[in-house]
Amino acid sequence: MPKPRHFLDIDRIPVDTLRNLIHRAIEMKRARKSGEVQPQPLVGRTLTMIFDQPSTRTRVSFDVAMQQLGGYTMMLTGTEMQIGRGETIGDTARVLSRYVEAIMIRILDHGMLLEMAESSSVPVINGMTKQSHPCQVMADLMTFEERKGSITGKTIAWTGDSNNVLASWMHAAAQFDFTMKVATPKEFAPRDALRAWIKKSGAKILLGNDPQWAAAGADCIITDTWVSMGDEKEAARRLNILQSFQVNAALMALAEKDAIFLHCLPAHRGEEVSDEVIDGPQSAVWDEAENRMHIQKAILEWCLT
Ligand code: CP
Ligand code: NVA
């Protein structure tokens, strides 16, 4: 049997496919907004969504995406499944593959995502792990290109924590050939495995500790929460150390005049981003959130047809 088309990470998929997904999402968004009748290629298909962590955007955008394509969704949480009582993720994948046509899973342990994909005979989509958040960054890339054209050759700044969203952005830098300037405190800098990946990939990723250096001349400034899911125990320490990494008007002013601001949301206003920036004219965060739905329609179509 041929291997299913999983969507696990941006660095595992050929760049031409990634580009096609963005173009397809932009086209589906345009067609929907202009009221054209849309094909429903996924009639009769079911997507199971497993959430072992909370979600607003991922849950709703996948649900609506699947409905617009003619399919169904079913939402499960880790605690109400037998996984919570010790059934292996592999056995869970084998069983679910007999019922549904695709699985989307949000789980902190990236190894468990990979195990699920290994044992599943239907496509598995990464809905976020501690290690990466590829659907989010596909929506981010789409948003950037809608506003500013091709991202290739551009300069993207990241300030704040080194987390899952940043890792997927780094994968994108390698694939789409743009420069990333990343400013994190030493305490929350990319770990050895990610540093080794950067080196091996040859991506234009520059690491530092100064947000002003990262922002200077950037076409886009990105940040994310200082306390990601799973980091709650050290929240106070994080908030303290990361304070000087906030994206505010003074930091935005160092970027290109027409630079945009991105944040995957949920935002913690007054922490990693000031109100004036997230609500300001350079913020693209609401388009970014909307684009989760459009890009995931393209991803579902690619996985399933
Ligand atoms: N950006 C994002 O994944 O949001 P949710 O946690 O609400 O799904
Ligand atoms: N970095 C954040 C992303 C939330 C969508 C987290 O892992 O909690």
CSV table of C-alpha atoms and ligand atoms in Angstrom, one decimal:
chain,number,residue,atom,x,y,z
A,1,MET,CA,0.0,0.0,0.0
A,2,PRO,CA,1.4,3.5,-0.8
A,3,LYS,CA,2.4,5.6,2.1
A,4,PRO,CA,-0.2,8.2,3.1
A,5,ARG,CA,0.6,11.9,2.5
A,6,HIS,CA,1.3,13.1,6.0
A,7,PHE,CA,1.8,16.8,6.8
A,8,LEU,CA,4.3,16.7,9.6
A,9,ASP,CA,6.9,19.4,9.1
A,10,ILE,CA,7.8,22.1,6.6
A,11,ASP,CA,11.3,20.7,6.1
A,12,ARG,CA,10.0,17.3,5.1
A,13,ILE,CA,7.9,18.4,2.1
A,14,PRO,CA,9.4,19.6,-1.3
A,15,VAL,CA,9.3,23.3,-1.6
A,16,ASP,CA,7.4,23.2,-4.9
A,17,THR,CA,4.6,21.4,-3.0
A,18,LEU,CA,4.7,24.1,-0.3
A,19,ARG,CA,4.5,26.8,-2.9
A,20,ASN,CA,1.6,25.1,-4.6
A,21,LEU,CA,-0.3,24.8,-1.3
A,22,ILE,CA,0.1,28.6,-0.7
A,23,HIS,CA,-1.1,29.4,-4.3
A,24,ARG,CA,-4.0,27.0,-3.9
A,25,ALA,CA,-5.0,28.6,-0.6
A,26,ILE,CA,-4.9,32.1,-2.0
A,27,GLU,CA,-7.0,31.0,-5.0
A,28,MET,CA,-9.6,29.2,-2.7
A,29,LYS,CA,-9.7,32.3,-0.5
A,30,ARG,CA,-10.4,34.5,-3.5
A,31,ALA,CA,-13.0,32.2,-4.9
A,32,ARG,CA,-14.9,32.0,-1.6
A,33,LYS,CA,-14.8,35.7,-1.0
A,34,SER,CA,-16.1,36.4,-4.5
A,35,GLY,CA,-19.0,34.0,-3.9
A,36,GLU,CA,-18.1,31.5,-6.6
A,37,VAL,CA,-19.5,27.9,-6.1
A,38,GLN,CA,-16.7,25.9,-4.6
A,39,PRO,CA,-16.0,22.2,-5.4
A,40,GLN,CA,-16.4,19.9,-2.4
A,41,PRO,CA,-13.7,17.2,-3.0
A,42,LEU,CA,-14.0,15.7,0.5
A,43,VAL,CA,-17.7,14.7,0.6
A,44,GLY,CA,-18.1,11.6,2.7
A,45,ARG,CA,-14.6,11.9,4.3
A,46,THR,CA,-14.0,12.3,8.0
A,47,LEU,CA,-11.1,14.1,9.8
A,48,THR,CA,-10.5,13.1,13.4
A,49,MET,CA,-9.0,16.0,15.4
A,50,ILE,CA,-7.2,14.9,18.6
A,51,PHE,CA,-6.4,17.7,21.1
A,52,ASP,CA,-4.1,16.8,24.0
A,53,GLN,CA,-3.7,20.6,24.5
A,54,PRO,CA,-6.1,23.5,24.3
A,55,SER,CA,-6.9,25.3,21.1
A,56,THR,CA,-9.2,28.0,19.6
A,57,ARG,CA,-7.9,28.6,16.1
A,58,THR,CA,-6.6,25.2,15.1
A,59,ARG,CA,-9.8,23.5,16.3
A,60,VAL,CA,-12.2,25.9,14.6
A,61,SER,CA,-10.2,26.5,11.4
A,62,PHE,CA,-9.8,22.8,10.7
A,63,ASP,CA,-13.5,22.1,11.5
A,64,VAL,CA,-14.7,24.9,9.1
A,65,ALA,CA,-12.1,24.0,6.5
A,66,MET,CA,-13.3,20.4,6.4
A,67,GLN,CA,-16.9,21.4,6.3
A,68,GLN,CA,-16.3,23.8,3.4
A,69,LEU,CA,-14.6,20.9,1.5
A,70,GLY,CA,-17.7,18.8,2.1
A,71,GLY,CA,-16.3,16.5,4.8
A,72,TYR,CA,-16.9,15.9,8.5
A,73,THR,CA,-14.8,16.3,11.6
A,74,MET,CA,-14.8,14.6,14.9
A,75,MET,CA,-13.1,16.2,17.9
A,76,LEU,CA,-11.4,14.0,20.6
A,77,THR,CA,-9.3,15.0,23.6
A,78,GLY,CA,-6.5,12.9,25.0
A,79,THR,CA,-8.0,12.4,28.4
A,80,GLU,CA,-11.3,11.0,27.1
A,81,MET,CA,-9.5,8.5,24.8
A,82,GLN,CA,-8.0,5.2,25.8
A,83,ILE,CA,-4.5,6.8,25.2
A,84,GLY,CA,-5.1,8.4,28.6
A,85,ARG,CA,-5.4,4.9,30.1
A,86,GLY,CA,-2.3,3.5,28.4
A,87,GLU,CA,-3.3,2.4,24.9
A,88,THR,CA,-0.3,3.1,22.7
A,89,ILE,CA,-0.4,5.9,20.1
A,90,GLY,CA,0.5,3.3,17.4
A,91,ASP,CA,-2.5,1.1,18.2
A,92,THR,CA,-4.7,4.2,18.4
A,93,ALA,CA,-3.5,5.1,14.9
A,94,ARG,CA,-4.1,1.6,13.5
A,95,VAL,CA,-7.7,1.6,14.8
A,96,LEU,CA,-8.6,5.2,13.8
A,97,SER,CA,-7.2,4.5,10.3
A,98,ARG,CA,-10.1,1.9,9.9
A,99,TYR,CA,-12.7,4.5,10.7
A,100,VAL,CA,-11.6,7.9,9.3
A,101,GLU,CA,-9.8,9.3,6.3
A,102,ALA,CA,-7.4,11.7,8.1
A,103,ILE,CA,-6.1,12.5,11.6
A,104,MET,CA,-5.0,15.9,12.9
A,105,ILE,CA,-3.3,15.8,16.3
A,106,ARG,CA,-2.0,18.4,18.7
A,107,ILE,CA,0.3,16.8,21.3
A,108,LEU,CA,3.4,18.1,23.0
A,109,ASP,CA,5.5,15.0,22.5
A,110,HIS,CA,6.8,15.2,18.9
A,111,GLY,CA,7.9,11.6,19.0
A,112,MET,CA,4.3,10.5,19.6
A,113,LEU,CA,3.2,12.5,16.5
A,114,LEU,CA,5.9,10.6,14.5
A,115,GLU,CA,4.8,7.3,16.0
A,116,MET,CA,1.2,8.0,15.0
A,117,ALA,CA,2.2,8.8,11.4
A,118,GLU,CA,4.3,5.6,11.3
A,119,SER,CA,1.4,3.4,12.3
A,120,SER,CA,-1.4,5.2,10.5
A,121,SER,CA,-2.6,4.2,7.0
A,122,VAL,CA,-4.3,7.6,6.6
A,123,PRO,CA,-2.7,11.0,6.5
A,124,VAL,CA,-1.6,12.5,9.8
A,125,ILE,CA,-1.4,16.3,10.2
A,126,ASN,CA,0.7,18.0,12.8
A,127,GLY,CA,-1.6,20.4,14.7
A,128,MET,CA,1.3,21.5,16.9
A,129,THR,CA,3.8,19.8,19.1
A,130,LYS,CA,6.4,21.2,21.5
A,131,GLN,CA,8.8,21.0,18.6
A,132,SER,CA,7.0,22.6,15.6
A,133,HIS,CA,3.8,24.2,14.3
A,134,PRO,CA,3.9,23.8,10.5
A,135,CYS,CA,0.2,24.6,9.7
A,136,GLN,CA,0.6,27.9,11.6
A,137,VAL,CA,3.8,28.9,9.6
A,138,MET,CA,2.2,27.9,6.3
A,139,ALA,CA,-0.6,30.4,7.2
A,140,ASP,CA,2.1,33.0,8.1
A,141,LEU,CA,4.0,32.5,4.8
A,142,MET,CA,0.7,32.9,2.9
A,143,THR,CA,-0.1,36.1,4.9
A,144,PHE,CA,3.4,37.5,4.2
A,145,GLU,CA,3.1,36.8,0.5
A,146,GLU,CA,-0.4,38.2,0.2
A,147,ARG,CA,0.9,41.5,1.7
A,148,LYS,CA,4.4,41.8,0.3
A,149,GLY,CA,4.9,39.3,-2.6
A,150,SER,CA,7.5,36.5,-2.6
A,151,ILE,CA,9.2,35.9,0.7
A,152,THR,CA,12.4,34.6,-1.1
A,153,GLY,CA,15.3,37.0,-0.4
A,154,LYS,CA,13.4,38.9,2.3
A,155,THR,CA,14.5,39.4,5.9
A,156,ILE,CA,12.4,38.1,8.8
A,157,ALA,CA,13.0,39.0,12.4
A,158,TRP,CA,12.0,36.9,15.4
A,159,THR,CA,12.2,38.2,19.0
A,160,GLY,CA,11.4,36.3,22.1
A,161,ASP,CA,11.4,32.7,23.1
A,162,SER,CA,12.9,29.9,20.9
A,163,ASN,CA,9.8,27.7,20.5
A,164,ASN,CA,7.8,25.5,18.2
A,165,VAL,CA,6.6,28.3,15.9
A,166,LEU,CA,10.2,29.6,15.5
A,167,ALA,CA,11.4,26.1,14.6
A,168,SER,CA,8.8,25.9,11.8
A,169,TRP,CA,9.8,29.4,10.6
A,170,MET,CA,13.4,28.2,10.4
A,171,HIS,CA,12.3,25.2,8.3
A,172,ALA,CA,10.6,27.7,6.1
A,173,ALA,CA,13.7,29.8,5.8
A,174,ALA,CA,15.6,26.8,4.5
A,175,GLN,CA,12.9,25.9,2.0
A,176,PHE,CA,12.0,29.4,0.7
A,177,ASP,CA,15.5,30.9,0.9
A,178,PHE,CA,15.0,34.0,3.1
A,179,THR,CA,17.1,35.4,5.9
A,180,MET,CA,16.0,35.0,9.5
A,181,LYS,CA,17.5,37.2,12.3
A,182,VAL,CA,16.6,35.6,15.6
A,183,ALA,CA,16.9,37.4,19.0
A,184,THR,CA,16.4,35.3,22.1
A,185,PRO,CA,17.8,35.6,25.7
A,186,LYS,CA,20.7,33.2,26.2
A,187,GLU,CA,18.4,31.2,28.6
A,188,PHE,CA,15.8,30.6,25.9
A,189,ALA,CA,18.0,30.3,22.8
A,190,PRO,CA,17.6,27.5,20.3
A,191,ARG,CA,18.7,24.1,21.8
A,192,ASP,CA,21.5,22.0,20.4
A,193,ALA,CA,19.4,19.8,18.2
A,194,LEU,CA,17.9,22.9,16.4
A,195,ARG,CA,21.3,24.5,16.2
A,196,ALA,CA,22.7,21.3,14.6
A,197,TRP,CA,19.7,21.4,12.1
A,198,ILE,CA,20.4,25.0,11.2
A,199,LYS,CA,24.1,24.2,10.5
A,200,LYS,CA,23.2,21.1,8.4
A,201,SER,CA,20.4,22.9,6.5
A,202,GLY,CA,22.6,25.8,5.3
A,203,ALA,CA,19.7,28.1,5.9
A,204,LYS,CA,20.4,31.8,6.3
A,205,ILE,CA,19.6,31.9,10.0
A,206,LEU,CA,21.4,34.4,12.2
A,207,LEU,CA,21.2,33.9,16.0
A,208,GLY,CA,21.7,36.7,18.5
A,209,ASN,CA,20.4,38.2,21.8
A,210,ASP,CA,19.5,41.7,20.8
A,211,PRO,CA,15.9,42.5,19.5
A,212,GLN,CA,17.1,45.8,18.1
A,213,TRP,CA,19.7,44.1,16.0
A,214,ALA,CA,17.1,41.6,14.8
A,215,ALA,CA,14.5,44.2,13.9
A,216,ALA,CA,16.9,46.5,12.0
A,217,GLY,CA,15.9,46.6,8.3
A,218,ALA,CA,13.5,43.6,8.6
A,219,ASP,CA,10.5,43.1,6.3
A,220,CYS,CA,8.5,41.4,9.0
A,221,ILE,CA,8.8,41.1,12.8
A,222,ILE,CA,7.4,38.1,14.5
A,223,THR,CA,7.0,37.1,18.1
A,224,ASP,CA,5.0,34.6,20.2
A,225,THR,CA,4.0,34.0,23.8
A,226,TRP,CA,6.8,33.8,26.4
A,227,VAL,CA,5.1,30.9,28.1
A,228,SER,CA,4.2,28.1,25.6
A,229,MET,CA,2.0,25.2,26.4
A,230,GLY,CA,4.0,22.9,28.7
A,231,ASP,CA,6.2,25.8,30.1
A,232,GLU,CA,3.6,26.9,32.7
A,233,LYS,CA,5.7,25.8,35.6
A,234,GLU,CA,8.5,28.3,34.9
A,235,ALA,CA,6.2,31.2,33.8
A,236,ALA,CA,7.4,33.7,36.4
A,237,ARG,CA,11.1,33.2,35.4
A,238,ARG,CA,10.3,33.4,31.7
A,239,LEU,CA,8.3,36.6,32.0
A,240,ASN,CA,11.1,38.2,33.9
A,241,ILE,CA,13.9,37.2,31.6
A,242,LEU,CA,12.0,37.9,28.4
A,243,GLN,CA,10.8,41.4,29.3
A,244,SER,CA,13.2,43.3,27.1
A,245,PHE,CA,12.1,41.3,24.0
A,246,GLN,CA,8.7,42.9,23.6
A,247,VAL,CA,7.6,44.1,20.2
A,248,ASN,CA,6.5,47.7,20.7
A,249,ALA,CA,6.4,50.8,18.5
A,250,ALA,CA,10.0,51.6,19.2
A,251,LEU,CA,11.1,48.2,17.9
A,252,MET,CA,8.8,48.3,14.9
A,253,ALA,CA,10.3,51.7,14.0
A,254,LEU,CA,13.7,50.0,13.4
A,255,ALA,CA,12.2,47.7,10.7
A,256,GLU,CA,11.5,48.6,7.1
A,257,LYS,CA,8.7,51.3,6.8
A,258,ASP,CA,6.3,48.8,5.2
A,259,ALA,CA,7.3,45.9,7.5
A,260,ILE,CA,4.4,43.8,8.9
A,261,PHE,CA,3.9,42.3,12.3
A,262,LEU,CA,2.9,38.6,12.7
A,263,HIS,CA,1.9,36.6,15.8
A,264,CYS,CA,0.3,33.2,15.8
A,265,LEU,CA,-2.0,34.1,18.7
A,266,PRO,CA,-3.2,33.8,21.4
A,267,ALA,CA,-1.3,37.1,22.3
A,268,HIS,CA,-0.5,38.3,25.8
A,269,ARG,CA,-0.9,42.0,25.3
A,270,GLY,CA,1.5,44.0,27.3
A,271,GLU,CA,4.0,41.1,27.5
A,272,GLU,CA,5.4,40.0,24.1
A,273,VAL,CA,3.6,42.6,22.2
A,274,SER,CA,2.2,46.1,23.0
A,275,ASP,CA,-1.4,47.1,22.1
A,276,GLU,CA,-0.2,49.8,19.8
A,277,VAL,CA,1.6,47.2,17.6
A,278,ILE,CA,-1.0,44.4,17.6
A,279,ASP,CA,-3.8,46.9,16.9
A,280,GLY,CA,-1.6,49.1,14.7
A,281,PRO,CA,-1.5,49.5,10.9
A,282,GLN,CA,1.4,47.1,10.4
A,283,SER,CA,-0.2,44.2,12.2
A,284,ALA,CA,-1.4,41.4,9.9
A,285,VAL,CA,-2.5,39.1,12.8
A,286,TRP,CA,-6.2,38.8,11.9
A,287,ASP,CA,-5.5,37.9,8.3
A,288,GLU,CA,-2.9,35.5,9.7
A,289,ALA,CA,-5.5,33.8,11.9
A,290,GLU,CA,-8.1,33.7,9.0
A,291,ASN,CA,-5.5,32.2,6.7
A,292,ARG,CA,-5.1,29.2,9.0
A,293,MET,CA,-8.5,28.1,7.5
A,294,HIS,CA,-7.6,28.7,3.9
A,295,ILE,CA,-4.1,27.0,4.0
A,296,GLN,CA,-5.6,24.0,5.9
A,297,LYS,CA,-8.1,23.6,3.2
A,298,ALA,CA,-5.2,23.3,0.7
A,299,ILE,CA,-3.4,21.0,3.0
A,300,LEU,CA,-6.4,18.7,3.5
A,301,GLU,CA,-7.0,18.6,-0.2
A,302,TRP,CA,-3.4,17.7,-0.8
A,303,CYS,CA,-3.4,15.0,1.8
A,304,LEU,CA,-6.7,13.4,0.7
A,305,THR,CA,-7.1,13.8,-3.1
B,1,CP,N1,-2.2,29.7,16.7
B,1,CP,C1,-2.8,28.6,17.2
B,1,CP,O1,-2.5,27.5,16.9
B,1,CP,O2,-3.9,28.9,18.1
B,1,CP,P1,-4.7,27.8,18.9
B,1,CP,O3,-3.8,27.4,20.0
B,1,CP,O4,-5.9,28.6,19.4
B,1,CP,O5,-5.1,26.7,18.0
B,2,NVA,N1,4.2,28.7,21.1
B,2,NVA,C1,2.8,28.6,21.5
B,2,NVA,C2,1.9,28.5,20.3
B,2,NVA,C3,0.5,28.5,20.5
B,2,NVA,C4,-0.4,28.3,19.3
B,2,NVA,C5,2.6,27.3,22.4
B,2,NVA,O1,3.3,26.3,22.1
B,2,NVA,O2,1.8,27.4,23.3
